[in-house]
Amino acid sequence: MTDDSDADAAEIERNDGQRFDRLPATPAERTVEGRVSREEVVDYFDDRFGMSPETFDDYTFWEKGAGKIWIYGGEAPTPLEIEAIGMTCLRTRQEHWKPTTDFVQRFGGHATDCVIELDREEARAFATGEDQELERWEGDWGYLIGAHEVAGQFEPLGIGLYVHGELRSMVPKGRQREL
Amino acid sequence: MEPLERYRPIIDDFDAFLEACERPLGNAARVNTIKASVERTLTALEEEGLAYEQADWNSRVLRLETGSPGSTWTSFHGFTHGQEEVSAVPPVVLDPQPGERVWDSCAAPGGKATQIAALMDDRGTVVANDNNLGRISALRFNAERLGATSLAVTNADARNYSLNRFDFDEFDRSLVDAPCTCEGTIRKNPDALDNWSEGAIASVAGVQKGILRRAVQATREGGTVVYSTCTFAPEENEAVVQHALEEEDCRVVDFDIDLEYSPGLTEWDGDEYDSSLERAARIYPHQNDTGGFFVAKLEVTA
């Protein structure tokens, strides 16, 4: 009981998982405990996948839910209590940040690193949600973008986790398809 | 099909109409240009060995020859979205432009809202609202699968919709694709007429009037409101637009769409409607071998 006034007085707020809050531009501007900044998100996409930061110049990033980051191209004030804006793009507040399949399908074409090229059969297994042995990857372990060729261009399929010579499909159940 | 008998006096070649209503509808899909161009999507379909036909009136609308249009690479990648051909008409009539603020008042499950986003090159703000929380999960799923980043999703009753949640206080355009008795979907859903009654029409017409009025109020002067339903009942179509003309500042305007259709009615069952309602479109199943639809385009006046 005696701690209530201390909590109210704290400068760093706790995350309210029910509403959208725009990410602070930099870590120095953080006012919510554990919240990542726009700079950290854009740097992550650049460092891990080689997506140039300009890719996201026309977008804002938001948090709703613990560590669920959303990318949005429209107008909105912060905070905002509605159902959704744009699309979920990244999970933070866990040891390894994890991009979403839908984000990777939409923006993965901008990636130059950590993209694993799959042939048609491998792509089919990936879309079905199957894990598969793929010994040919010599890059970093961790989250990779699975891609295959469609109509003359590589097209991202979604996110996979590569460890110990195995590519585990992270395509969510509702997005898996038998092709 | 018995409820449709009431339309015998207003539909040309009524027997052809009834016959068309009894034929099942094929699979149609819309190319989602947020993810891929029409050209690339067609190449991808050809690579999969899927036969298609492009609609004459809109190169982004395809008739697909497959039993499972969801189990294709183009669908998995979000290049295509299963959507009935006539259902793609209202967003085309709305004609939204990149950068605008657009309201889709009854948006779930999101076919038209994502089509609006695509027509805007996914730039601007599309507020996709629905009063049904369960259907909002379908709307969100489709929006993410199709990669629409310009969409904001709200869950509210459109009849008293508040813009207080946003930084702006009016829309450039609004779509009211109203909940209706769905008579026009009989080819896709043979149960569509099972719960049909004149009472159901009267009750849904009240809701439709409330939503259309709110859409006109929430749209800027000179802005566009499109009213559509997938039903033939004049009580849900011309009478609803007539009510908006009487209660709000707006007028019915012409539009061009390269489909065969009949003009809106100016009288029904003893009621007379404004002569401008002839500018609305009644799309019947036998005219283009599609489902049925009603579309009216309004301009908000001072």
XYZ file of C-alpha atoms in Angstrom:
481
model
C 0.000 0.000 0.000
C 2.755 2.436 0.930
C 4.386 2.050 -2.481
C 1.462 3.499 -4.452
C 2.597 7.094 -4.312
C 6.137 6.122 -5.345
C 4.832 4.305 -8.410
C 2.727 7.314 -9.444
C 5.686 9.619 -9.097
C 8.032 7.521 -11.232
C 9.087 9.211 -14.469
C 9.280 5.959 -16.384
C 5.799 4.582 -17.010
C 4.845 0.983 -17.474
C 3.626 -0.254 -20.841
C -0.155 -0.134 -21.304
C -0.799 -3.192 -23.474
C -4.286 -2.020 -24.465
C -3.318 1.003 -26.510
C -1.014 2.084 -29.325
C 1.913 4.287 -28.364
C 4.270 5.668 -30.966
C 7.860 4.573 -30.429
C 10.253 7.259 -29.165
C 12.713 8.407 -31.827
C 15.786 7.386 -29.817
C 16.517 5.438 -26.614
C 17.198 8.766 -24.833
C 13.574 9.812 -25.404
C 12.145 6.654 -23.884
C 9.408 7.254 -21.273
C 8.023 3.729 -21.025
C 9.975 0.974 -19.342
C 11.333 -1.640 -21.752
C 10.061 0.095 -24.882
C 12.347 0.095 -27.916
C 12.934 3.206 -30.023
C 12.357 3.776 -33.709
C 16.110 4.087 -34.156
C 16.708 0.644 -32.638
C 14.005 -0.941 -34.828
C 15.312 0.597 -38.057
C 18.914 -0.286 -37.073
C 17.872 -3.874 -36.422
C 16.302 -4.254 -39.882
C 19.455 -2.707 -41.380
C 21.994 -4.712 -39.332
C 20.275 -8.055 -39.628
C 18.694 -7.943 -43.090
C 20.458 -5.076 -44.841
C 17.200 -3.146 -45.324
C 18.235 0.455 -45.793
C 16.807 2.826 -43.164
C 15.219 4.973 -45.906
C 12.865 2.073 -46.619
C 10.918 3.191 -43.552
C 11.001 6.990 -44.014
C 7.252 7.170 -44.706
C 6.254 4.915 -41.805
C 5.782 5.239 -38.079
C 6.369 2.459 -35.540
C 4.110 1.740 -32.562
C 3.875 -0.617 -29.608
C 0.616 -2.250 -28.503
C 0.852 -5.351 -26.369
C 4.105 -6.217 -24.633
C 6.848 -5.974 -27.228
C 4.520 -6.157 -30.225
C 5.719 -3.536 -32.718
C 3.490 -2.264 -35.548
C 4.393 -0.411 -38.744
C 1.897 2.154 -40.035
C 1.744 4.490 -43.023
C -1.355 6.525 -42.108
C -2.148 9.384 -39.718
C -2.888 8.894 -36.026
C -2.287 10.631 -32.700
C -0.495 8.907 -29.842
C -1.706 7.302 -27.650
C -4.495 5.634 -29.619
C -7.083 3.104 -28.455
C -8.264 1.231 -31.542
C -8.060 -2.341 -32.825
C -5.128 -2.149 -35.220
C -2.929 0.155 -37.285
C -0.977 -1.040 -40.308
C 0.604 -4.389 -39.541
C 2.530 -6.106 -36.790
C 6.173 -6.184 -37.820
C 8.411 -7.228 -34.933
C 8.472 -8.879 -31.525
C 10.810 -7.256 -29.005
C 11.007 -7.757 -25.196
C 12.526 -11.217 -25.794
C 16.115 -12.395 -26.168
C 16.064 -12.468 -29.968
C 13.861 -10.005 -31.809
C 11.597 -11.696 -34.311
C 10.048 -10.164 -37.436
C 6.577 -11.317 -38.504
C 5.836 -13.337 -41.633
C 3.461 -10.680 -42.950
C 6.053 -7.924 -42.502
C 8.679 -10.020 -44.248
C 6.315 -10.723 -47.149
C 5.622 -6.987 -47.485
C 9.095 -5.524 -46.914
C 11.458 -8.506 -47.300
C 12.141 -7.593 -50.918
C 14.330 -4.779 -49.543
C 16.552 -7.251 -47.666
C 20.092 -7.987 -48.843
C 21.316 -10.136 -45.907
C 20.009 -13.235 -44.170
C 17.789 -14.233 -47.071
C 17.813 -17.950 -47.816
C 16.844 -18.908 -51.349
C 14.622 -21.959 -51.586
C 13.701 -24.049 -54.583
C 10.051 -24.780 -55.324
C 9.870 -27.966 -53.226
C 11.638 -26.322 -50.275
C 9.357 -23.297 -50.596
C 6.348 -25.598 -50.527
C 7.579 -27.265 -47.324
C 8.243 -23.847 -45.804
C 4.727 -22.584 -46.637
C 3.257 -25.733 -45.088
C 5.069 -24.972 -41.845
C 7.549 -27.865 -42.074
C 11.077 -27.849 -40.649
C 13.750 -29.003 -43.093
C 17.450 -29.944 -43.076
C 19.321 -27.397 -45.187
C 23.074 -27.748 -44.759
C 24.002 -25.121 -47.335
C 23.506 -21.971 -45.214
C 26.862 -20.510 -44.191
C 25.692 -17.216 -42.768
C 24.558 -16.313 -39.237
C 22.205 -18.567 -37.392
C 18.917 -17.117 -36.184
C 15.982 -15.594 -38.013
C 16.227 -15.694 -41.810
C 13.923 -14.621 -44.602
C 12.873 -17.573 -46.758
C 12.428 -16.607 -50.413
C 11.819 -18.270 -53.750
C 11.579 -17.211 -57.362
C 8.155 -16.139 -58.598
C 7.639 -14.652 -62.052
C 11.312 -13.822 -62.499
C 11.966 -12.237 -59.109
C 12.770 -13.495 -55.621
C 9.730 -13.213 -53.424
C 9.855 -13.488 -49.626
C 7.781 -16.313 -48.145
C 8.128 -15.537 -44.477
C 10.436 -15.893 -41.520
C 12.348 -19.038 -40.588
C 14.653 -19.894 -37.700
C 17.978 -21.407 -38.801
C 19.910 -23.458 -36.208
C 22.030 -26.662 -36.339
C 21.596 -27.143 -40.081
C 17.830 -26.916 -39.895
C 15.442 -24.260 -41.211
C 12.344 -24.101 -39.037
C 9.386 -22.445 -40.699
C 7.878 -19.720 -38.512
C 4.857 -19.233 -40.808
C 1.917 -18.981 -38.380
C -0.720 -21.733 -38.525
C -3.385 -19.505 -40.036
C -1.023 -18.486 -42.841
C 0.219 -21.984 -43.679
C -0.980 -23.422 -46.980
C -0.753 -26.768 -48.760
C 0.486 -25.767 -52.183
C -36.179 -17.916 -55.182
C -39.749 -16.980 -54.270
C -38.878 -13.707 -52.517
C -37.360 -12.479 -55.766
C -40.787 -12.598 -57.476
C -41.490 -9.106 -56.161
C -38.880 -7.775 -58.615
C -40.604 -9.193 -61.712
C -42.059 -5.763 -62.634
C -38.706 -3.948 -62.463
C -36.209 -6.410 -63.975
C -35.818 -6.732 -67.753
C -35.824 -10.355 -68.897
C -36.883 -11.618 -65.489
C -36.647 -15.275 -66.556
C -32.989 -14.845 -67.511
C -32.491 -13.165 -64.128
C -34.017 -16.116 -62.242
C -32.050 -18.594 -64.307
C -28.793 -16.761 -63.558
C -29.633 -16.726 -59.814
C -29.847 -20.509 -59.907
C -26.437 -20.973 -61.528
C -23.506 -21.223 -59.116
C -20.859 -18.540 -59.332
C -17.250 -19.259 -60.325
C -14.184 -18.143 -58.404
C -13.084 -14.554 -58.806
C -10.037 -12.820 -57.372
C -8.671 -9.321 -57.272
C -5.022 -8.584 -57.935
C -3.555 -6.882 -54.869
C -1.235 -4.294 -56.375
C 0.264 -3.531 -52.946
C 2.149 -6.814 -53.309
C 2.591 -7.279 -57.071
C 1.688 -5.719 -60.413
C -1.074 -7.201 -62.548
C 1.532 -8.330 -65.090
C 3.661 -10.171 -62.528
C 0.593 -11.749 -60.930
C -0.569 -13.074 -64.309
C 2.901 -14.507 -64.976
C 2.853 -16.153 -61.529
C -0.557 -17.709 -62.272
C 0.735 -19.010 -65.594
C 3.784 -20.531 -63.859
C 1.367 -22.405 -61.620
C -0.631 -23.560 -64.607
C -3.764 -21.745 -63.463
C -6.179 -20.568 -66.116
C -7.742 -17.124 -65.700
C -9.749 -14.552 -67.546
C -9.401 -10.818 -66.914
C -12.664 -8.925 -66.468
C -13.358 -6.577 -69.387
C -14.249 -3.706 -67.088
C -11.245 -3.992 -64.777
C -7.883 -5.614 -65.522
C -7.307 -6.211 -61.790
C -10.323 -8.487 -61.516
C -9.781 -12.113 -62.551
C -12.015 -15.104 -63.061
C -10.013 -18.120 -61.929
C -10.458 -21.685 -63.052
C -9.546 -23.545 -59.878
C -11.449 -25.336 -57.165
C -9.232 -23.998 -54.366
C -8.174 -20.414 -55.097
C -6.731 -20.087 -51.563
C -4.163 -22.842 -52.141
C -2.139 -21.031 -54.762
C 1.214 -19.286 -54.587
C -0.359 -16.011 -55.670
C -2.769 -16.241 -52.741
C -0.057 -17.244 -50.248
C 2.031 -14.232 -51.271
C -0.994 -11.932 -51.160
C -0.786 -11.148 -54.887
C -4.441 -12.173 -55.173
C -7.446 -11.963 -52.885
C -10.609 -13.986 -53.422
C -13.351 -11.441 -53.992
C -16.530 -11.617 -55.984
C -16.353 -9.650 -59.215
C -19.181 -7.172 -58.452
C -17.844 -6.689 -54.957
C -14.878 -4.908 -56.543
C -17.165 -2.265 -58.068
C -17.838 0.104 -55.095
C -14.150 0.945 -54.380
C -13.634 1.690 -58.098
C -16.645 4.049 -58.041
C -15.301 5.631 -54.820
C -12.068 6.380 -56.752
C -9.816 7.120 -53.716
C -6.512 8.907 -54.353
C -3.095 8.415 -52.714
C -2.702 10.494 -49.554
C -6.420 10.896 -48.859
C -8.381 10.078 -45.693
C -10.987 7.469 -46.443
C -13.581 5.792 -44.239
C -14.869 2.299 -44.868
C -17.743 2.258 -42.386
C -18.677 -1.450 -42.632
C -15.323 -2.900 -43.570
C -15.127 -6.531 -42.404
C -13.884 -8.884 -43.747
C -11.771 -6.310 -45.566
C -11.929 -7.075 -49.299
C -13.063 -3.562 -50.172
C -10.951 -1.802 -47.506
C -7.777 -3.423 -48.838
C -8.877 -2.656 -52.393
C -9.231 1.007 -51.355
C -5.712 0.893 -49.843
C -4.364 -0.611 -53.069
C -6.082 2.047 -55.201
C -4.283 4.630 -53.012
C -0.925 2.870 -53.531
C -1.092 2.159 -49.777
C -0.436 5.869 -49.096
C -2.857 7.881 -46.954
C -5.244 6.798 -44.213
C -7.959 4.193 -44.644
C -10.082 3.873 -41.522
C -11.624 0.417 -41.711
C -14.454 0.159 -39.197
C -16.813 -2.635 -38.298
C -19.236 -3.066 -35.424
C -18.640 -6.822 -35.193
C -15.570 -7.735 -33.153
C -15.549 -11.327 -34.433
C -15.402 -10.207 -38.035
C -12.679 -7.703 -37.210
C -10.219 -10.559 -36.722
C -10.891 -11.600 -40.341
C -10.407 -8.008 -41.446
C -7.070 -7.774 -39.639
C -5.907 -11.113 -41.009
C -6.654 -10.038 -44.585
C -5.115 -6.600 -44.139
C -1.829 -8.108 -42.902
C -1.780 -10.855 -45.512
C -2.290 -8.257 -48.239
C 0.344 -5.954 -46.731
C -1.852 -2.873 -46.272
C 0.058 -0.460 -44.006
C -2.311 2.502 -44.503
C -5.207 0.852 -42.654
C -6.423 1.814 -39.169
C -8.985 -0.631 -37.804
C -11.743 0.480 -35.423
C -14.622 -1.372 -33.772
C -17.649 0.900 -33.402
C -21.249 1.419 -34.449
C -20.943 3.432 -37.672
C -24.234 5.271 -37.003
C -22.695 7.463 -34.308
C -19.043 7.142 -35.305
C -16.698 9.573 -33.562
C -13.594 10.995 -35.218
C -12.280 12.170 -31.837
C -9.865 9.258 -31.831
C -7.937 10.783 -34.767
C -6.119 14.041 -35.477
C -8.456 15.027 -38.295
C -12.183 15.716 -38.215
C -13.455 14.756 -41.654
C -12.822 12.279 -44.440
C -12.234 12.955 -48.131
C -14.284 9.905 -49.093
C -16.462 7.325 -47.400
C -17.760 3.952 -48.420
C -20.965 2.594 -46.933
C -21.103 -1.025 -48.061
C -24.060 -1.596 -45.803
C -25.187 -4.747 -44.021
C -28.164 -5.940 -46.077
C -30.439 -8.877 -46.847
C -27.824 -10.144 -49.342
C -30.301 -11.251 -52.004
C -27.624 -10.635 -54.618
C -25.302 -13.268 -53.124
C -27.701 -16.158 -53.809
C -25.377 -17.661 -56.464
C -22.521 -17.906 -53.967
C -24.626 -18.740 -50.954
C -27.783 -20.779 -51.715
C -29.025 -20.148 -48.135
C -29.062 -16.375 -48.635
C -32.862 -16.183 -48.841
C -33.654 -18.615 -46.003
C -34.360 -15.897 -43.449
C -35.814 -13.436 -45.917
C -38.832 -11.382 -44.811
C -40.203 -7.929 -45.441
C -39.723 -7.297 -41.744
C -35.997 -8.068 -42.070
C -35.778 -5.576 -44.928
C -37.507 -2.867 -42.890
C -35.298 -3.419 -39.882
C -31.996 -3.407 -41.779
C -33.099 -0.340 -43.799
C -33.232 1.683 -40.579
C -29.613 0.807 -39.812
C -28.558 1.556 -43.396
C -30.134 5.033 -43.229
C -28.307 5.783 -39.981
C -24.922 4.740 -41.372
C -25.302 6.608 -44.668
C -26.331 9.810 -42.861
C -23.287 9.572 -40.590
C -21.015 8.972 -43.603
C -22.284 12.124 -45.311
C -21.775 14.115 -42.092
C -18.238 12.772 -41.644
C -17.139 13.593 -45.204
C -15.856 17.029 -46.248
C -17.796 19.332 -48.557
C -17.041 18.296 -52.141
C -16.064 14.828 -50.927
C -17.497 11.556 -52.164
C -19.701 8.983 -50.462
C -20.473 5.670 -52.132
C -23.451 3.655 -50.933
C -23.628 -0.013 -51.918
C -25.433 -3.217 -51.009
C -25.532 -6.726 -52.407
C -29.321 -6.783 -52.472
C -32.108 -5.856 -54.906
C -34.662 -4.456 -52.424
C -35.458 -0.812 -53.251
C -36.239 -0.276 -49.543
C -32.531 -0.942 -48.839
C -31.215 0.925 -51.880
C -32.989 3.877 -53.491
C -35.111 4.548 -50.366
C -31.976 4.774 -48.198
C -30.290 7.208 -50.586
C -33.551 9.181 -50.831
C -33.526 9.501 -47.034
C -29.956 10.869 -47.126
C -30.944 13.382 -49.832
C -33.785 14.609 -47.608
C -31.851 14.762 -44.342
C -28.266 15.682 -45.303
C -26.409 17.990 -47.718
C -25.607 15.767 -50.663
C -26.579 14.921 -54.233
C -26.429 11.848 -56.440
C -23.795 12.069 -59.179
C -22.999 10.083 -62.317
C -20.184 7.575 -62.635
C -18.753 5.488 -65.437
C -18.210 1.798 -65.084
C -17.751 -0.515 -68.019
C -20.279 -3.130 -66.885
C -23.817 -3.720 -68.015
C -26.367 -2.472 -65.474
C -29.818 -0.973 -65.079
C -30.562 2.526 -63.758
C -31.751 3.100 -60.205
C -35.515 3.282 -59.614
C -37.520 6.464 -59.182
C -40.561 4.713 -57.757
C -41.368 1.540 -55.882
C -44.479 0.239 -54.193
C -46.237 3.615 -54.270
C -43.197 5.645 -53.107
C -41.479 8.143 -55.382
C -37.760 8.878 -55.306
C -35.753 11.819 -56.623
C -35.159 11.599 -60.386
C -31.376 11.710 -59.750
C -31.612 8.159 -58.414
C -31.590 7.029 -62.040
C -27.833 7.699 -61.798
C -27.419 4.782 -59.413
C -26.573 1.334 -60.790
C -28.519 -1.894 -60.334
C -26.285 -4.750 -61.382
C -28.220 -7.965 -61.996
C -26.694 -11.478 -62.173
C -27.803 -12.120 -65.775
C -26.207 -8.939 -67.125
C -22.527 -9.785 -66.568
C -22.787 -13.313 -65.154
C -21.916 -12.058 -61.647
C -23.648 -11.608 -58.306
C -26.113 -8.743 -57.794
C -25.214 -5.262 -56.511
C -26.536 -1.753 -56.023
C -24.186 1.244 -56.135
C -24.887 4.959 -55.766
C -22.318 7.755 -55.777
C -22.984 10.901 -53.740
C -21.219 14.222 -53.560
C -21.315 16.099 -50.265
C -22.626 19.632 -50.787
C -22.701 22.738 -48.575
